[in-house]
C-alpha cells in the first residue's frame, strides 16, 4: 500500500525538522543539513514489496550525514540503493566517493557512517533492502558501497527502470508484491555481479573457486545429504581447501549452506509459492521439520506457519 508524506502540510517553520524525523524513522538516523537557506519543501511516497521498501523522494537541496555516533546510538542493518531521477548526488562511504547523475544507481550501508549530499533539488527512488537478503545474493556487496552502477549499461538500465516503475505500484496482493520485490533485488544483484566481475577482470583462483562453490550450493539446496565432502568432491578440491575459502569470509561451508536454505524458504513462504510448511522444508533440504521450525524462528523471529497461515493455506 502506498503511503505519502508532504512537508507542505505542516507549518513552514516546522517543515525541515518534520522531514528530518521522517527520514530517520524510515531509513536510518542521520544529521540533515540544508545546503542553502530559504523555504523548504519535500515529498515522499513509500510502498512495500515483500521484505523491501521503495520510497520516491522529491526534495530541496540537502546533505545527510550518518556519523559513527549515530551508528552506535541508533543501529541499522539495511542496505540502501538509490536511483537518481533528477539532480546530482555525492555519496561518500568507506573512503570512496561516488558522483551520481540521473539514471545511475548507488548502494550504501546503514551499518556504516556515510555522507550523501545533493547540491540542487533532487528526485530519486530509494530502495531499502535487509542485509540478509542482499548478502544472500551478493556476498561481496560491501565492495559495491559508494560505487556507481551506470544506468546506461544494459543491466544497470534494467535495474533502474524496474526500481522507478515499482515505486508507483500499489499492490494489495502481498504474495504478488513479494514476487515483484524479489525480482527487483535479483536484477540488482545481477548488475552488481557484473560490476564486481569488471573490477576483478582477472580474479584469482580462490575467488573463482569460492564463486563455483556458492553456485554449487545454491543449485543443490534441496539435497538433504549435501555436505562439505560432497561439495568438495563436485569441485574436485579437498574439504580443507573448501573450508579455508569460506573461513576467509568469516563463515563456514555449512553455516553458509543453512543460511541459503533459510533464505530460500523465507522467500518461498513470503511469495506464497507453497501450501504447506513441510513442503517448503523438504524443498529447501531440511529432513527434520522440527529443526526447520526452530532454525526459521531463530533466524526471522517468527515461525514459518505465521507466513503461510496468513494466506489461508494449509499447514501440517
Coordinates of C-alpha atoms in Angstrom, one line a residue:
X1 CA 0.0 0.0 0.0
X2 CA 1.3 3.4 -0.9
X3 CA 1.7 6.0 1.9
X4 CA 2.5 9.6 1.4
X5 CA 4.3 12.4 3.2
X6 CA 4.2 16.0 2.2
X7 CA 6.1 18.7 4.2
X8 CA 3.8 21.4 2.9
X9 CA 1.1 20.0 5.1
X10 CA 2.8 21.4 8.2
X11 CA 3.8 25.0 9.1
X12 CA 6.8 26.3 7.2
X13 CA 8.8 26.7 10.4
X14 CA 8.4 23.0 11.2
X15 CA 8.9 21.5 7.7
X16 CA 12.6 20.9 8.0
X17 CA 12.5 19.2 11.4
X18 CA 9.5 17.2 10.3
X19 CA 11.4 15.9 7.2
X20 CA 14.4 15.1 9.4
X21 CA 12.2 12.9 11.7
X22 CA 10.6 11.2 8.7
X23 CA 14.0 10.3 7.2
X24 CA 15.3 9.0 10.5
X25 CA 12.1 7.0 11.1
X26 CA 12.0 5.3 7.7
X27 CA 15.7 4.8 6.8
X28 CA 18.3 5.5 9.5
X29 CA 19.3 8.2 11.9
X30 CA 21.4 10.8 10.2
X31 CA 22.0 14.5 10.6
X32 CA 20.2 16.5 8.0
X33 CA 21.6 19.8 6.8
X34 CA 20.2 22.3 4.3
X35 CA 22.6 23.2 1.5
X36 CA 21.2 26.8 1.3
X37 CA 18.8 29.0 3.2
X38 CA 15.3 29.6 2.1
X39 CA 11.8 27.9 2.2
X40 CA 11.9 24.2 2.5
X41 CA 9.6 21.6 1.0
X42 CA 9.8 17.9 0.3
X43 CA 7.5 14.9 -0.6
X44 CA 7.9 11.2 -0.1
X45 CA 5.7 8.3 -1.1
X46 CA 6.5 4.8 0.1
X47 CA 5.4 1.2 -0.7
X48 CA 6.4 -2.2 0.5
X49 CA 7.2 -5.2 -1.8
X50 CA 7.7 -8.1 0.5
X51 CA 10.8 -7.6 2.6
X52 CA 11.9 -4.5 0.7
X53 CA 10.6 -0.9 0.8
X54 CA 10.7 1.7 -2.0
X55 CA 10.4 5.4 -1.5
X56 CA 10.0 8.1 -4.1
X57 CA 11.6 11.3 -2.8
X58 CA 11.3 14.9 -4.2
X59 CA 13.3 17.3 -2.0
X60 CA 15.1 20.6 -1.8
X61 CA 19.0 20.5 -1.7
X62 CA 20.2 18.7 1.4
X63 CA 23.1 16.9 2.9
X64 CA 22.7 13.8 5.1
X65 CA 25.5 12.7 7.4
X66 CA 25.4 9.5 9.4
X67 CA 28.3 9.7 11.9
X68 CA 29.9 6.9 13.9
X69 CA 28.0 8.1 16.9
X70 CA 24.7 7.7 15.1
X71 CA 25.7 4.1 14.1
X72 CA 26.4 3.3 17.8
X73 CA 23.3 5.0 19.3
X74 CA 20.9 4.0 16.6
X75 CA 22.0 0.8 14.9
X76 CA 20.6 -0.1 11.5
X77 CA 21.2 -3.2 9.4
X78 CA 19.9 -2.4 5.9
X79 CA 21.5 -1.6 2.6
X80 CA 20.0 1.4 0.8
X81 CA 20.1 1.7 -3.0
X82 CA 19.1 4.9 -4.8
X83 CA 18.2 5.5 -8.4
X84 CA 18.6 9.2 -9.2
X85 CA 15.9 10.7 -11.4
X86 CA 16.9 14.4 -11.3
X87 CA 19.7 16.4 -9.8
X88 CA 23.2 15.2 -8.7
X89 CA 24.3 13.1 -5.7
X90 CA 27.6 13.0 -3.9
X91 CA 27.9 9.9 -1.8
X92 CA 30.9 9.1 0.5
X93 CA 31.4 5.8 2.4
X94 CA 34.4 3.6 3.2
X95 CA 36.8 6.2 1.9
X96 CA 35.2 6.2 -1.5
X97 CA 33.2 9.0 -3.2
X98 CA 30.6 8.4 -5.9
X99 CA 29.3 11.2 -8.2
X100 CA 25.8 10.1 -9.1
X101 CA 23.9 11.5 -12.1
X102 CA 20.3 10.9 -13.3
X103 CA 19.8 7.2 -14.2
X104 CA 22.7 6.0 -12.0
X105 CA 22.4 3.6 -9.1
X106 CA 24.5 3.7 -5.9
X107 CA 24.3 1.4 -2.8
X108 CA 25.4 2.3 0.7
X109 CA 25.4 0.5 4.1
X110 CA 23.4 1.9 7.0
X111 CA 25.6 -0.1 9.4
X112 CA 28.5 2.3 8.5
X113 CA 28.9 6.0 8.6
X114 CA 28.3 7.9 5.3
X115 CA 27.5 11.3 3.9
X116 CA 25.2 11.9 1.0
X117 CA 24.8 15.5 -0.5
X118 CA 22.5 16.9 -3.1
X119 CA 23.6 20.4 -4.2
X120 CA 20.4 21.0 -6.2
X121 CA 16.8 20.0 -5.8
X122 CA 16.6 16.2 -6.5
X123 CA 14.3 13.4 -7.2
X124 CA 15.1 9.8 -6.6
X125 CA 13.8 6.4 -5.7
X126 CA 15.3 4.9 -2.6
X127 CA 15.2 1.1 -2.0
X128 CA 15.7 -0.4 1.4
X129 CA 17.0 -4.0 1.4
X130 CA 17.5 -6.1 4.5
X131 CA 21.2 -7.1 4.9
X132 CA 20.4 -10.8 4.9
X133 CA 18.6 -10.5 1.6
X134 CA 21.4 -8.6 0.0
X135 CA 24.2 -10.8 1.3
X136 CA 22.4 -14.0 0.2
X137 CA 22.7 -12.8 -3.4
X138 CA 25.9 -10.7 -3.4
X139 CA 28.2 -11.8 -0.6
X140 CA 30.7 -9.1 -1.6
X141 CA 28.2 -6.3 -1.6
X142 CA 30.3 -4.2 0.8
X143 CA 32.8 -3.8 -2.1
X144 CA 30.0 -2.0 -4.0
X145 CA 29.2 0.6 -1.5
X146 CA 29.7 4.2 -2.7
X147 CA 30.4 2.9 -6.3
X148 CA 28.2 4.0 -9.2
X149 CA 26.3 1.4 -11.3
X150 CA 25.9 3.1 -14.7
X151 CA 22.3 3.3 -15.6
X152 CA 23.2 3.3 -19.3
X153 CA 24.5 -0.2 -19.2
X154 CA 22.0 -3.0 -20.2
X155 CA 21.7 -4.5 -16.7
X156 CA 22.1 -1.1 -14.9
X157 CA 19.4 0.4 -17.0
X158 CA 17.0 -2.6 -16.5
X159 CA 17.5 -2.4 -12.7
X160 CA 17.0 1.4 -12.6
X161 CA 13.8 1.1 -14.7
X162 CA 12.4 -1.7 -12.5
X163 CA 13.0 0.3 -9.4
X164 CA 11.5 3.5 -10.8
X165 CA 8.4 1.7 -12.0
X166 CA 7.9 -0.3 -8.9
X167 CA 7.9 2.8 -6.7
X168 CA 4.5 3.7 -8.2
X169 CA 2.9 0.3 -7.6
X170 CA 0.1 -0.1 -5.1
X171 CA -0.3 -3.9 -4.8
X172 CA -2.9 -5.3 -2.5
X173 CA -1.9 -8.9 -3.0
X174 CA 1.0 -9.4 -0.6
X175 CA 2.3 -12.5 -2.5
X176 CA 2.4 -10.7 -5.8
X177 CA 4.2 -7.7 -4.1
X178 CA 6.8 -10.0 -2.6
X179 CA 7.5 -11.6 -6.0
X180 CA 8.0 -8.2 -7.6
X181 CA 10.3 -7.3 -4.8
X182 CA 12.3 -10.5 -5.2
X183 CA 12.6 -9.9 -8.9
X184 CA 13.9 -6.4 -8.4
X185 CA 16.6 -7.5 -5.9
X186 CA 17.6 -10.3 -8.2
X187 CA 18.2 -7.9 -11.2
X188 CA 20.1 -5.5 -8.9
X189 CA 22.3 -8.3 -7.7
X190 CA 23.0 -9.4 -11.3
X191 CA 24.0 -5.8 -12.1
X192 CA 26.3 -5.8 -9.1
X193 CA 27.8 -9.1 -10.1
X194 CA 28.7 -7.7 -13.5
X195 CA 30.3 -4.6 -11.8
X196 CA 32.3 -6.8 -9.5
X197 CA 33.4 -9.0 -12.3
X198 CA 34.6 -5.9 -14.2
X199 CA 36.5 -4.8 -11.1
X200 CA 38.1 -8.3 -11.0
X201 CA 38.9 -8.6 -14.6
X202 CA 41.4 -11.3 -13.7
X203 CA 40.0 -12.8 -10.5
X204 CA 42.4 -15.1 -8.6
X205 CA 41.8 -18.8 -8.3
X206 CA 40.5 -18.6 -4.8
X207 CA 37.8 -16.1 -5.8
X208 CA 36.7 -18.1 -8.7
X209 CA 36.6 -21.3 -6.7
X210 CA 34.5 -19.7 -4.0
X211 CA 32.0 -18.5 -6.6
X212 CA 31.8 -22.0 -8.0
X213 CA 31.3 -23.4 -4.5
X214 CA 28.5 -20.9 -3.8
X215 CA 26.8 -21.7 -7.2
X216 CA 27.1 -25.4 -6.4
X217 CA 25.4 -24.9 -3.1
X218 CA 22.6 -22.8 -4.5
X219 CA 21.9 -25.3 -7.2
X220 CA 21.6 -28.2 -4.7
X221 CA 19.7 -26.7 -1.7
X222 CA 17.0 -29.4 -2.0
X223 CA 19.5 -32.2 -1.3
X224 CA 19.4 -33.1 2.4
X225 CA 22.6 -35.1 2.0
X226 CA 24.6 -32.1 0.8
X227 CA 27.7 -31.6 3.0
X228 CA 31.3 -30.4 2.8
X229 CA 32.7 -33.6 1.4
X230 CA 30.1 -33.8 -1.4
X231 CA 30.6 -30.1 -2.3
X232 CA 34.4 -30.5 -2.3
X233 CA 34.1 -33.7 -4.5
X234 CA 31.9 -31.8 -7.0
X235 CA 34.6 -29.1 -7.3
X236 CA 37.5 -31.6 -7.3
X237 CA 39.1 -30.0 -4.3
X238 CA 39.8 -31.1 -0.7
X239 CA 37.4 -30.5 2.1
X240 CA 40.1 -28.4 3.9
X241 CA 40.6 -26.2 0.9
X242 CA 36.9 -25.6 0.7
X243 CA 36.7 -24.8 4.4
X244 CA 39.5 -22.2 4.0
X245 CA 37.7 -20.5 1.2
X246 CA 34.7 -19.8 3.4
X247 CA 36.6 -19.0 6.6
X248 CA 38.3 -16.2 4.7
X249 CA 34.9 -14.6 4.6
X250 CA 34.1 -15.1 8.2
X251 CA 31.9 -18.2 7.9
X252 CA 31.9 -21.9 7.3
X253 CA 30.6 -24.0 4.4
X254 CA 27.7 -25.5 6.4
X255 CA 26.7 -22.2 8.0
X256 CA 26.6 -20.6 4.6
X257 CA 24.6 -23.5 3.2
X258 CA 22.0 -23.3 6.0
X259 CA 21.7 -19.6 5.6
X260 CA 20.9 -20.1 1.9
X261 CA 18.3 -22.7 2.8
X262 CA 16.6 -20.5 5.3
X263 CA 16.6 -17.5 2.9
X264 CA 15.1 -19.7 0.1
X265 CA 12.4 -21.0 2.5
X266 CA 11.6 -17.5 3.6
X267 CA 11.2 -16.2 0.0
X268 CA 9.0 -19.2 -0.9
X269 CA 6.7 -18.5 2.0
X270 CA 6.5 -14.8 1.6
X271 CA 5.8 -15.1 -2.1
X272 CA 3.0 -17.7 -1.5
X273 CA 4.6 -20.4 -3.6
X274 CA 3.7 -23.3 -1.3
X275 CA 0.6 -24.5 0.5
X276 CA 2.3 -26.5 3.3
X277 CA 5.2 -25.7 5.6
X278 CA 6.5 -29.3 5.3
X279 CA 6.6 -28.8 1.5
X280 CA 8.8 -25.8 1.9
X281 CA 11.1 -27.5 4.4
X282 CA 11.7 -30.5 2.2
X283 CA 12.2 -28.4 -1.0
X284 CA 15.0 -26.5 0.9
X285 CA 16.8 -29.5 2.1
X286 CA 15.5 -29.9 5.6
X287 CA 14.9 -33.5 6.6
X288 CA 13.7 -32.6 10.1
X289 CA 10.6 -30.4 10.3
X290 CA 11.3 -29.5 14.0
X291 CA 14.9 -28.4 13.0
X292 CA 13.4 -26.3 10.2
X293 CA 10.9 -24.6 12.5
X294 CA 13.4 -23.9 15.3
X295 CA 16.0 -22.5 12.8
X296 CA 13.5 -20.4 10.9
X297 CA 12.1 -18.8 14.1
X298 CA 15.6 -18.1 15.4
X299 CA 16.6 -16.5 12.1
X300 CA 13.5 -14.5 11.4
X301 CA 11.8 -14.0 14.8
X302 CA 8.6 -15.9 13.9
X303 CA 7.5 -19.4 12.9
X304 CA 7.0 -20.4 9.3
X305 CA 3.3 -21.1 10.0
X306 CA 2.6 -17.4 10.5
X307 CA 3.6 -16.6 6.9
X308 CA 1.7 -19.5 5.2
X309 CA -1.3 -19.2 7.6
X310 CA -1.9 -15.6 6.7
X311 CA -2.9 -16.6 3.2
X312 CA -5.4 -19.2 4.2
X313 CA -3.1 -22.1 3.2
X314 CA -3.0 -25.5 4.8
X315 CA -0.5 -26.3 7.5
X316 CA 0.6 -29.7 8.8

